[in-house]
Structure formats: structure tokens, C-alpha cells
Amino acid sequence: MKKTYASLFYTLLAAVGFTGTATAQLNHHPANQPYYHATAEKINDLIDTKLDVKFDFQHSYLNGKEWATFKPHFYPTDSIRLDAKGMDIKTVGIMQQGKVLPLKYRYEDSLQLVINLNKTYTAKEQYTLFIEYTAKPDLLHDKPGFKLDGKGLYFVNPQGKEAGKPTQVWTQGEAESSSCWFPTIDKPDQKTTEQISMTVPAKYTTLSNGLLISQKTNADGTRTDTWKQSLAHCPYLFMMAVGEFTVYKDKWRNKEVSYYLEPAYAPYAKQIFGQTSEMMELYSKALGVDFPWEKYSQVVVRDYPLGAMENSSATLHGEYVQKTPWDLIDDPNGSGGTTIAHELFHQWFGDLVTCESWSNETLNESFAVFGEKYWNERKYGKDDGDAKRYDELQAYLNNGTAYKQPLVAFVYADEDGINGANIYDKGGLVLTMLRHYLGDDAFFKGLGLYLKTNAFKNGEVHQLRLAMEEISGKDLNWFFNQWYYGAGHPVLDITYQWDAAAHQQKVFISQKQEGQIFKVPVEVDLYVNGKATRKQVWLSGKNDTLSFDCAAKPELVNVDADKVLLTKKTDHKTLEEFNYQYHHAKVYLDRLEALNAAVGQQTTKAGMDIVLSALKDKYHGLQIKAIRALKTDSAEVMKAALPILADLATHDVNYPVRAAAINVLGKTKSNAYAAIYKSSLASPSYTVKGAALNALNTLSPAEAFQTAKTLEADGKGQLQQAIINVYATSGSDKEWPFVINAFKKGSVQNKFDLVRGPLAQMVARLTNGQYAQEGITAIRDLAVTYKRYGIAPKLITALQEIAEARKRLNDNASATAAGDAVKAINDAK
């Protein structure tokens, strides 16, 4: 599963503790009390699952028939317990000579079916159960044990009443929500082959795991599609998607690769997903294990709240990956591309080999995070991979609670779950450290051995360690004990002392964290007379003193020279040393550390040199950070920076860099750059156009307004945001329909940004009271819907300001509506 920090919704989701392992199960442990989460006991083993399902779009029900084959795991048994949440159970029986023999059963709390078998079966005997049922996923909201709408099966606009929104059905099984739409043993340590027959209106396209083995046209205007996966996988990875999709067929080696999109985006399928085959080849070669499934499909659906899901052979994506070529111009390797890579790497780590319990989920998610960064590094350069790893580090360090929980967490409260910043952000970085310590050759061969040994089975972290030890010949208990089974990270304080008499450089490193003291290998580069010498050392104490003989005082001592250590550190270098580091050290984080050190000291010689150099850095991400960090209130800094910014705004090959430069130029409100803004309005980049329109608005609101009118029909992304900004400044009631329509279609993040800025500003001064109340209602609904994520206070402030403004316009009805909206938000649960 891919978590996403790209929007307010997902950021807030992470902030309140979303983990990706919100298990929908009944338990009998005290609320909020940590307890040991044992791996699910295997009494019966799933062997094969066949489903025949039909959809009731009127009620959002699924009517299903199931033939599930089991065998006792080891001990003889005369019963079986299945997860089956919130269903109407019509028939339970066992197949005997082609007929259904009814069985006795009880349905506990509408959550689990306990079935008495017709005899005692041994581990050498298989049996097939038949169950007829109706699943009612939309009625599961109030059931105990369900988190984050874990209802498994989702109907989107099922009756077609929402204009502009397609009718779709799709599933989301992780963690244990597949049992909301078919009875099963819904645990990650079960694996089964699968066949699903879906009967749908003939206009719809279907997708599931495995291969489409038959299609049957029915007399009633429906069609029955049968999908079969002959390779065993976990129940949570079962998937269905139904809708009016256009399918683009691609290929990797001799296997089908396909992309399912809404028809409007189908012409851009190759631009959106076209790197998939290249990723498959990269991963297959690196791991020494070819892509394991019968085909690979990707589908984009509406209203998917969790980023994406790595269902075996059929990944399901949220609509944010669905972009036009113009969007991709601005973000060719951004959130959509990394999500595609993330879910693809899961096909090996998570699908081929699955964590045996959610406590070992690091074996799924940490690898997917590692895989996406590996793709960034290999495709777009090491700077890009390192930059995105740094973002993961900051997400982990800023989480607030992740450091308290081990990567492999067996003891936790269900309300807390497995901390997502651990298994995603920290876990990916831990693998990067292991890769660096072992070297690429041993590391990837170790991964290949782990995959081959446990293929189509389950794994725990000890098995990963054993594979790495077998390949490398190294004992790795020390690494796994502290990074996987221990919590936290080193917090380092680094100081330096040069002993001129002894020609000796000393480095003092203290570990300031509470809890365990980490044993870590560290590389130190000593730059003496312009030449770097690398020293390999180990940190193992609360306070370590490192001593190095040097011919002269080093220009720079660079601790953790390759910047792979997962740490929070305070490095007491001088700004001159950071300047030397920027220009001479090897990796992206060397330059970023120098820039961060210089941001508050830009008027010094060294600080200005770093910042101005970073404006022209070889990596666009660092350029943008430098542009945004410029001290714009310093005449000295801006005098030196403005010529560089003007050149970047005009000529840089990266459009977001151009846009960032234009944004800073716009703050000068100088007519000297008007020609740049006007020429940039012809850019193919919506981000550049948006920045140029905003900048033009600071010089000539009237001209910007007339320009916005000409761009309105093509207003997307950042350009749309800029048009709304212009309308908030100079528009009237006539422009309100464009603004509110854009608001309604926007992402949660876009809506929140609009409310805090131009939307609230415009609502406050509209002449038409009905329009004002429409805006008030939209703000209220946004606040109520996402109140649980902390969104409400700022929107309440916006409504209160609107109420005061409407009073000044003598629009008491709108002022009252704003007050009522505040009350509704406060009353909402």
C-alpha cells in the first residue's frame, strides 16, 4: 500500500496515527492497552477460492457464491472458523460428489462463521465448502473493530445520480477487509489460488487478479467475466474493479502489461504508466528474480483514499496518478511515478513473499519504499534518490511517536497500530543502510535468496537476516537487533578539535538519545590540502572520540561521508567549512546541509556563496530550495540573486525551477521583469503559467484579469489556482461559477488552500448573497467532513471573517449562515 503525504488529507491521516494496518477484526483486549499480537494460528489452510459474484447497484450489495477448498494445517480438525463481516449468510455446506451437503454453523457477532464439518479431517485431506451470502459493505461503518472505513468493497456513484462522476466498484483488502465481501481466513499467513466470476452490466469493463479466462454474454444485458490466478497469494490481495475503463495494452518480455483508465485519460496512458515495463526490467535484473505473476495491470479509480494498493498482478491506484501530459511536464518523476514504482516493487515484497503477521509488515512496506527510491536513483540520478530519501528521513523524525516503536512491533494497542512512519519512512532508510554496509552485489543477491527461499509463502524479519548472512558471510544480529527489534535512532552531536602540535584531528561524537546506544559503522572523509582520504570507524559508545593523524589541518572533516546513517544530528562545523563541503563533498546531502546552514547567514561571504551557488546547483530540487530560502528583504542578497533568478526564469530546463524563480521575481513588484512574465504565459507548463499570472497580478491587476479570462478555458493545476487568485483580487459575481466549480472538483489540499486564501476573500465581498452562502456551505462541508484530521479551526476562522465582512455589506442572511456554519462544525463529531 502506498501512503501519500502529497495532500493535506494524507498528511493529517498520518498525523493521527494511520498505519496502513488498521485491522478490521473483533478482539477482546482492553481499549488503548498494548498487548502482544501473536501470528495467527494456522488450524486450517486455504488452498483455493472460487467466487461467483453479482452486484446490486441499487443497495450497494454483493450477492455471492463461494467454493473454498481447505485442509487441516497439521492437527486433525472437525471445524473451521472463517472471517465474514456483516453478511447475510444463506447457505453453508460442504461439496460431496457435486452436491452441497448442509452443515451446522453459528455466526458470531456477524463477524465470524464457525462451521462444524461433516467429519474430522486430517492434514492429508482436502474439503471444499460452499457458501451463499450477501455482503453489505456500506452497513459496516458502525460495527465494532472497523477503522478507516475498512469495508473492503466500495461502490462509487452506484445509481448514477452524481453528475460528472462515473459508476464504479472496487475493493480494498488490506489489512483484513477482504472478508467484508467474501468469507475467508483473512490473515496474511494464508495463501490461496483464486478464481472470480463477475456478472456486470455489459457496458462495464472488469479487472481482477490473474488472467481473464472467459467472457459470457447473458440474455439480460449483462456479461460474466471470469478471472483466474493460478499462483497462490493472500486473501487481502484479492481485487475487483468494475467501471467504464479504456484499456491500454503494453508488454514486458512475453507478459501482458495493461493500464485501465477513464476514457478521458486513456490517450495519456503511455505517458502516465509507460515506464512500468522499464521498472519491471530493472527490478527483475537487480533482484535476480523475474516479475512473478501472470500479468501486470494497473487501474485508476475514483474516491480511493489511501494512495494505491499492490494487489497481486493488478494494482489499484487513486485518481491522483491520472494526469495529462501537461501535468507530467511539471512532475515527470513525482508522486505518481514513485507510487507506480512502489506498488510494482510490492509484487515481489508483499505479494510473492508476504509478511507472516502485521508485526512484520516492514517486509512489505519498507521494501516498497526502498524500491521506489532505487528507481528514482537509477532513472533520474543519485541526487534524486537521495533527495527523496531525505524526505523520508524528515517524515520519520517529525512524526513525534515513531521513535518509540520498533520496526518489528509485536506489542501495541490496536488504536495505535504499527506506526506508518516506522515501516515506511524509517524502514526504507534502514534497508539503505544495510545496502551500503554490505555493498550492492551482496545486498541484492541476499534479497534474491530471500525471495527464492520464501516464494509464494510468508516471511519474517529473521528470514531476511539469515538470507543476508548466508550471502555475505557476515553476522548481522547486531544490525537487526538494534534497527528492527529495537526502537529509535541515534541523535548525534559532533564537535571537532585540531591539535596543531600533534598534527592530529579529533572528532567528538556523542549519542544524545534516550534508550539504546547504537553501534554503527561510519565513514569519515578528511580533506587535507584539497585531497580527500576516507577512514572507516565504528561508533559504539555514548561518547566516542575519533583521532586521525593529518599532515595539516583539514579543510573539512565529513562524518558519515556518504550520508546514509539514519540519524538526527547537530554538526558543529563553521560556515566556511560548510561552504567547502558544498563545493567539494560528493553527495546531495552534503550540499543540502551546507544550504541549510547558510540560510540564516546569507549576508555573510560564505553564506551568500553557498546560497548563490545552490541557485545554480546541478539538481533542480536543491535549486528550488535555494530559491525559496532567499532572504528577499536583504538588498545585498537580492542584488546578487536577481540576475540569476531572471536567467533561471527564462532558460532553466526544469519548469518548477522556472516557476519558483518567477514567484520570487514577482515579490519585487518591479516592471523590469514584466517581459519575462508575459513570455512565460506561453509556456507549456501550467506551473510556470500560474507563477507568471500571479506575478503579473502584482504589477497590473487589470491586465492580469483580462489575461486570466483568456486562459480560463485551459485553467488547470497551478494555473487554475492563479486564475482564482486573480479573480479574488479583481473578479466579480460573474467569475464566481468558475471559482466554486474549481473548488468542488479540487483535491482536499486544494480546497483547504483555497478556503484559507482566495475563496474566503472572494466570498467576503461577493454582491450576490446566494453565491456567498454557496461558498459558506462549501467551507462548512469541508470542515465537517475532515474535522477529525484537525482541519476545522482554520476554516472556522475563515468563516468568522466572512461573517464580519457580510455584516459590513448589510448581508445579514449570509452573516447568519456563516455563524450557523461555525456552530455546525463545532457540533460535528
Short mmCIF file of N, CA and C in Angstrom, two decimals, residues 577-678:
data_model
loop_
_atom_site.label_atom_id
_atom_site.label_comp_id
_atom_site.label_asym_id
_atom_site.label_seq_id
_atom_site.Cartn_x
_atom_site.Cartn_y
_atom_site.Cartn_z
N GLU A 577 33.50 25.97 6.66
CA GLU A 577 33.63 24.54 6.41
C GLU A 577 32.44 24.00 5.62
N PHE A 578 31.24 24.49 5.95
CA PHE A 578 30.08 24.09 5.16
C PHE A 578 30.20 24.57 3.71
N ASN A 579 30.78 25.74 3.51
CA ASN A 579 30.98 26.23 2.15
C ASN A 579 31.94 25.31 1.40
N TYR A 580 33.01 24.90 2.06
CA TYR A 580 33.94 23.95 1.44
C TYR A 580 33.21 22.64 1.14
N GLN A 581 32.38 22.20 2.07
CA GLN A 581 31.61 20.97 1.89
C GLN A 581 30.71 21.06 0.68
N TYR A 582 30.04 22.22 0.50
CA TYR A 582 29.15 22.37 -0.65
C TYR A 582 29.93 22.15 -1.96
N HIS A 583 31.11 22.71 -2.04
CA HIS A 583 31.83 22.72 -3.31
C HIS A 583 32.71 21.49 -3.53
N HIS A 584 32.99 20.71 -2.48
CA HIS A 584 33.96 19.62 -2.64
C HIS A 584 33.43 18.23 -2.27
N ALA A 585 32.47 18.14 -1.37
CA ALA A 585 31.98 16.83 -0.97
C ALA A 585 31.09 16.25 -2.07
N LYS A 586 30.71 14.95 -1.91
CA LYS A 586 30.27 14.20 -3.08
C LYS A 586 28.77 14.13 -3.31
N VAL A 587 27.96 14.18 -2.27
CA VAL A 587 26.57 13.79 -2.44
C VAL A 587 25.61 14.95 -2.19
N TYR A 588 24.37 14.72 -2.58
CA TYR A 588 23.32 15.74 -2.46
C TYR A 588 23.19 16.27 -1.04
N LEU A 589 23.21 15.38 -0.06
CA LEU A 589 23.00 15.83 1.31
C LEU A 589 24.15 16.68 1.82
N ASP A 590 25.34 16.53 1.27
CA ASP A 590 26.43 17.44 1.61
C ASP A 590 26.05 18.88 1.22
N ARG A 591 25.51 19.01 0.04
CA ARG A 591 25.15 20.34 -0.44
C ARG A 591 23.93 20.89 0.30
N LEU A 592 22.96 19.98 0.58
CA LEU A 592 21.77 20.42 1.31
C LEU A 592 22.13 20.87 2.72
N GLU A 593 22.99 20.12 3.41
CA GLU A 593 23.42 20.52 4.75
C GLU A 593 24.06 21.90 4.71
N ALA A 594 24.87 22.14 3.72
CA ALA A 594 25.52 23.45 3.60
C ALA A 594 24.49 24.54 3.35
N LEU A 595 23.54 24.27 2.48
CA LEU A 595 22.50 25.27 2.22
C LEU A 595 21.70 25.56 3.48
N ASN A 596 21.31 24.52 4.21
CA ASN A 596 20.55 24.73 5.43
C ASN A 596 21.33 25.56 6.44
N ALA A 597 22.65 25.34 6.50
CA ALA A 597 23.48 26.12 7.42
C ALA A 597 23.58 27.58 6.99
N ALA A 598 23.50 27.81 5.69
CA ALA A 598 23.69 29.16 5.16
C ALA A 598 22.42 30.01 5.16
N VAL A 599 21.27 29.38 5.23
CA VAL A 599 20.01 30.11 5.07
C VAL A 599 19.89 31.28 6.03
N GLY A 600 20.28 31.09 7.28
CA GLY A 600 20.18 32.17 8.26
C GLY A 600 21.35 33.11 8.27
N GLN A 601 22.34 32.87 7.39
CA GLN A 601 23.55 33.71 7.38
C GLN A 601 23.88 34.16 5.95
N GLN A 602 22.87 34.52 5.19
CA GLN A 602 23.06 34.82 3.77
C GLN A 602 23.84 36.09 3.51
N THR A 603 23.90 36.98 4.49
CA THR A 603 24.62 38.23 4.27
C THR A 603 26.11 38.11 4.56
N THR A 604 26.56 36.95 5.06
CA THR A 604 28.00 36.71 5.21
C THR A 604 28.56 36.25 3.87
N LYS A 605 29.87 36.34 3.74
CA LYS A 605 30.51 35.96 2.48
C LYS A 605 30.28 34.49 2.16
N ALA A 606 30.53 33.63 3.17
CA ALA A 606 30.36 32.19 2.93
C ALA A 606 28.90 31.84 2.72
N GLY A 607 28.02 32.44 3.52
CA GLY A 607 26.60 32.15 3.38
C GLY A 607 26.06 32.53 2.03
N MET A 608 26.44 33.71 1.54
CA MET A 608 25.97 34.14 0.22
C MET A 608 26.54 33.26 -0.87
N ASP A 609 27.79 32.85 -0.72
CA ASP A 609 28.39 31.98 -1.75
C ASP A 609 27.64 30.66 -1.85
N ILE A 610 27.27 30.09 -0.70
CA ILE A 610 26.54 28.83 -0.72
C ILE A 610 25.18 29.01 -1.39
N VAL A 611 24.45 30.03 -0.97
CA VAL A 611 23.09 30.22 -1.48
C VAL A 611 23.11 30.52 -2.98
N LEU A 612 24.00 31.39 -3.41
CA LEU A 612 24.06 31.73 -4.83
C LEU A 612 24.51 30.52 -5.66
N SER A 613 25.43 29.73 -5.11
CA SER A 613 25.85 28.51 -5.81
C SER A 613 24.70 27.52 -5.92
N ALA A 614 23.92 27.42 -4.84
CA ALA A 614 22.79 26.48 -4.85
C ALA A 614 21.72 26.89 -5.84
N LEU A 615 21.61 28.18 -6.13
CA LEU A 615 20.65 28.61 -7.15
C LEU A 615 20.97 27.98 -8.50
N LYS A 616 22.25 27.65 -8.70
CA LYS A 616 22.68 27.07 -9.97
C LYS A 616 23.11 25.61 -9.80
N ASP A 617 22.62 24.96 -8.74
CA ASP A 617 23.01 23.58 -8.45
C ASP A 617 22.63 22.66 -9.60
N LYS A 618 23.32 21.53 -9.68
CA LYS A 618 23.05 20.57 -10.76
C LYS A 618 21.74 19.83 -10.57
N TYR A 619 21.20 19.85 -9.34
CA TYR A 619 19.94 19.15 -9.07
C TYR A 619 18.83 20.16 -8.85
N HIS A 620 17.76 20.02 -9.62
CA HIS A 620 16.70 21.02 -9.59
C HIS A 620 16.03 21.15 -8.23
N GLY A 621 15.96 20.05 -7.49
CA GLY A 621 15.32 20.11 -6.18
C GLY A 621 16.05 21.04 -5.23
N LEU A 622 17.38 21.03 -5.29
CA LEU A 622 18.16 21.92 -4.43
C LEU A 622 18.06 23.36 -4.93
N GLN A 623 17.99 23.54 -6.23
CA GLN A 623 17.77 24.89 -6.76
C GLN A 623 16.49 25.50 -6.19
N ILE A 624 15.42 24.73 -6.19
CA ILE A 624 14.13 25.23 -5.72
C ILE A 624 14.20 25.56 -4.23
N LYS A 625 14.88 24.71 -3.44
CA LYS A 625 15.05 25.02 -2.02
C LYS A 625 15.80 26.32 -1.83
N ALA A 626 16.84 26.53 -2.62
CA ALA A 626 17.62 27.76 -2.51
C ALA A 626 16.80 28.98 -2.91
N ILE A 627 16.03 28.85 -3.97
CA ILE A 627 15.18 29.96 -4.42
C ILE A 627 14.19 30.34 -3.32
N ARG A 628 13.54 29.34 -2.75
CA ARG A 628 12.53 29.61 -1.73
C ARG A 628 13.12 30.13 -0.42
N ALA A 629 14.42 29.84 -0.20
CA ALA A 629 15.07 30.26 1.04
C ALA A 629 15.69 31.65 0.94
N LEU A 630 15.69 32.25 -0.22
CA LEU A 630 16.35 33.55 -0.40
C LEU A 630 15.82 34.59 0.58
N LYS A 631 16.74 35.36 1.12
CA LYS A 631 16.39 36.45 2.03
C LYS A 631 15.97 37.65 1.19
N THR A 632 14.70 37.68 0.86
CA THR A 632 14.22 38.70 -0.09
C THR A 632 14.17 40.11 0.51
N ASP A 633 14.30 40.21 1.84
CA ASP A 633 14.31 41.54 2.44
C ASP A 633 15.72 42.11 2.57
N SER A 634 16.70 41.40 2.02
CA SER A 634 18.08 41.89 2.02
C SER A 634 18.43 42.43 0.65
N ALA A 635 18.71 43.72 0.57
CA ALA A 635 19.07 44.33 -0.71
C ALA A 635 20.36 43.73 -1.25
N GLU A 636 21.30 43.41 -0.36
CA GLU A 636 22.57 42.85 -0.78
C GLU A 636 22.39 41.47 -1.42
N VAL A 637 21.58 40.64 -0.77
CA VAL A 637 21.34 39.29 -1.30
C VAL A 637 20.59 39.37 -2.62
N MET A 638 19.57 40.19 -2.66
CA MET A 638 18.74 40.24 -3.87
C MET A 638 19.49 40.86 -5.05
N LYS A 639 20.39 41.79 -4.78
CA LYS A 639 21.18 42.37 -5.87
C LYS A 639 22.00 41.30 -6.57
N ALA A 640 22.55 40.37 -5.76
CA ALA A 640 23.34 39.29 -6.35
C ALA A 640 22.47 38.20 -6.96
N ALA A 641 21.29 37.98 -6.37
CA ALA A 641 20.46 36.85 -6.79
C ALA A 641 19.58 37.15 -7.99
N LEU A 642 19.13 38.40 -8.13
CA LEU A 642 18.13 38.71 -9.16
C LEU A 642 18.59 38.38 -10.58
N PRO A 643 19.83 38.68 -10.97
CA PRO A 643 20.24 38.30 -12.33
C PRO A 643 20.19 36.78 -12.54
N ILE A 644 20.55 36.03 -11.51
CA ILE A 644 20.50 34.57 -11.61
C ILE A 644 19.05 34.12 -11.74
N LEU A 645 18.16 34.70 -10.92
CA LEU A 645 16.75 34.34 -10.97
C LEU A 645 16.13 34.66 -12.32
N ALA A 646 16.48 35.81 -12.88
CA ALA A 646 15.94 36.19 -14.19
C ALA A 646 16.37 35.19 -15.25
N ASP A 647 17.62 34.73 -15.16
CA ASP A 647 18.11 33.74 -16.12
C ASP A 647 17.40 32.40 -15.92
N LEU A 648 17.23 31.99 -14.66
CA LEU A 648 16.53 30.73 -14.39
C LEU A 648 15.09 30.80 -14.89
N ALA A 649 14.42 31.92 -14.64
CA ALA A 649 13.02 32.06 -15.04
C ALA A 649 12.85 31.98 -16.54
N THR A 650 13.89 32.30 -17.26
CA THR A 650 13.81 32.33 -18.72
C THR A 650 14.34 31.06 -19.38
N HIS A 651 15.40 30.49 -18.81
CA HIS A 651 16.12 29.45 -19.54
C HIS A 651 16.22 28.09 -18.86
N ASP A 652 15.93 27.97 -17.59
CA ASP A 652 16.17 26.68 -16.93
C ASP A 652 15.33 25.59 -17.58
N VAL A 653 15.91 24.41 -17.71
CA VAL A 653 15.21 23.31 -18.39
C VAL A 653 14.12 22.71 -17.52
N ASN A 654 14.17 22.95 -16.21
CA ASN A 654 13.18 22.39 -15.30
C ASN A 654 12.09 23.42 -15.04
N TYR A 655 10.85 23.10 -15.39
CA TYR A 655 9.77 24.08 -15.27
C TYR A 655 9.47 24.50 -13.83
N PRO A 656 9.48 23.59 -12.85
CA PRO A 656 9.27 24.07 -11.47
C PRO A 656 10.34 25.04 -11.00
N VAL A 657 11.58 24.89 -11.50
CA VAL A 657 12.62 25.87 -11.16
C VAL A 657 12.26 27.22 -11.75
N ARG A 658 11.82 27.23 -13.01
CA ARG A 658 11.39 28.49 -13.63
C ARG A 658 10.27 29.14 -12.82
N ALA A 659 9.29 28.33 -12.43
CA ALA A 659 8.16 28.87 -11.69
C ALA A 659 8.59 29.44 -10.34
N ALA A 660 9.47 28.72 -9.65
CA ALA A 660 9.95 29.21 -8.35
C ALA A 660 10.68 30.53 -8.51
N ALA A 661 11.49 30.65 -9.56
CA ALA A 661 12.21 31.91 -9.81
C ALA A 661 11.23 33.04 -10.11
N ILE A 662 10.22 32.78 -10.92
CA ILE A 662 9.22 33.80 -11.22
C ILE A 662 8.48 34.24 -9.96
N ASN A 663 8.18 33.29 -9.08
CA ASN A 663 7.49 33.64 -7.83
C ASN A 663 8.29 34.65 -7.02
N VAL A 664 9.62 34.48 -6.97
CA VAL A 664 10.45 35.42 -6.21
C VAL A 664 10.56 36.75 -6.96
N LEU A 665 10.72 36.69 -8.28
CA LEU A 665 10.76 37.93 -9.05
C LEU A 665 9.48 38.73 -8.85
N GLY A 666 8.36 38.03 -8.78
CA GLY A 666 7.08 38.71 -8.60
C GLY A 666 7.00 39.49 -7.30
N LYS A 667 7.71 39.02 -6.28
CA LYS A 667 7.68 39.72 -4.99
C LYS A 667 8.36 41.08 -5.05
N THR A 668 9.23 41.29 -6.06
CA THR A 668 9.91 42.58 -6.19
C THR A 668 8.97 43.67 -6.68
N LYS A 669 7.85 43.26 -7.33
CA LYS A 669 6.89 44.21 -7.92
C LYS A 669 7.59 45.19 -8.86
N SER A 670 8.61 44.68 -9.53
CA SER A 670 9.38 45.51 -10.45
C SER A 670 8.93 45.26 -11.89
N ASN A 671 8.71 46.36 -12.63
CA ASN A 671 8.33 46.24 -14.03
C ASN A 671 9.46 45.70 -14.90
N ALA A 672 10.67 45.60 -14.32
CA ALA A 672 11.81 45.13 -15.10
C ALA A 672 11.62 43.70 -15.57
N TYR A 673 10.76 42.94 -14.90
CA TYR A 673 10.59 41.52 -15.23
C TYR A 673 9.25 41.24 -15.91
N ALA A 674 8.54 42.29 -16.28
CA ALA A 674 7.23 42.10 -16.90
C ALA A 674 7.32 41.28 -18.18
N ALA A 675 8.36 41.50 -18.96
CA ALA A 675 8.51 40.76 -20.22
C ALA A 675 8.68 39.27 -19.95
N ILE A 676 9.37 38.92 -18.86
CA ILE A 676 9.53 37.51 -18.51
C ILE A 676 8.18 36.90 -18.18
N TYR A 677 7.37 37.63 -17.41
CA TYR A 677 6.05 37.10 -17.04
C TYR A 677 5.19 36.88 -18.27
N LYS A 678 5.19 37.87 -19.16
CA LYS A 678 4.31 37.78 -20.33
C LYS A 678 4.76 36.66 -21.28
#
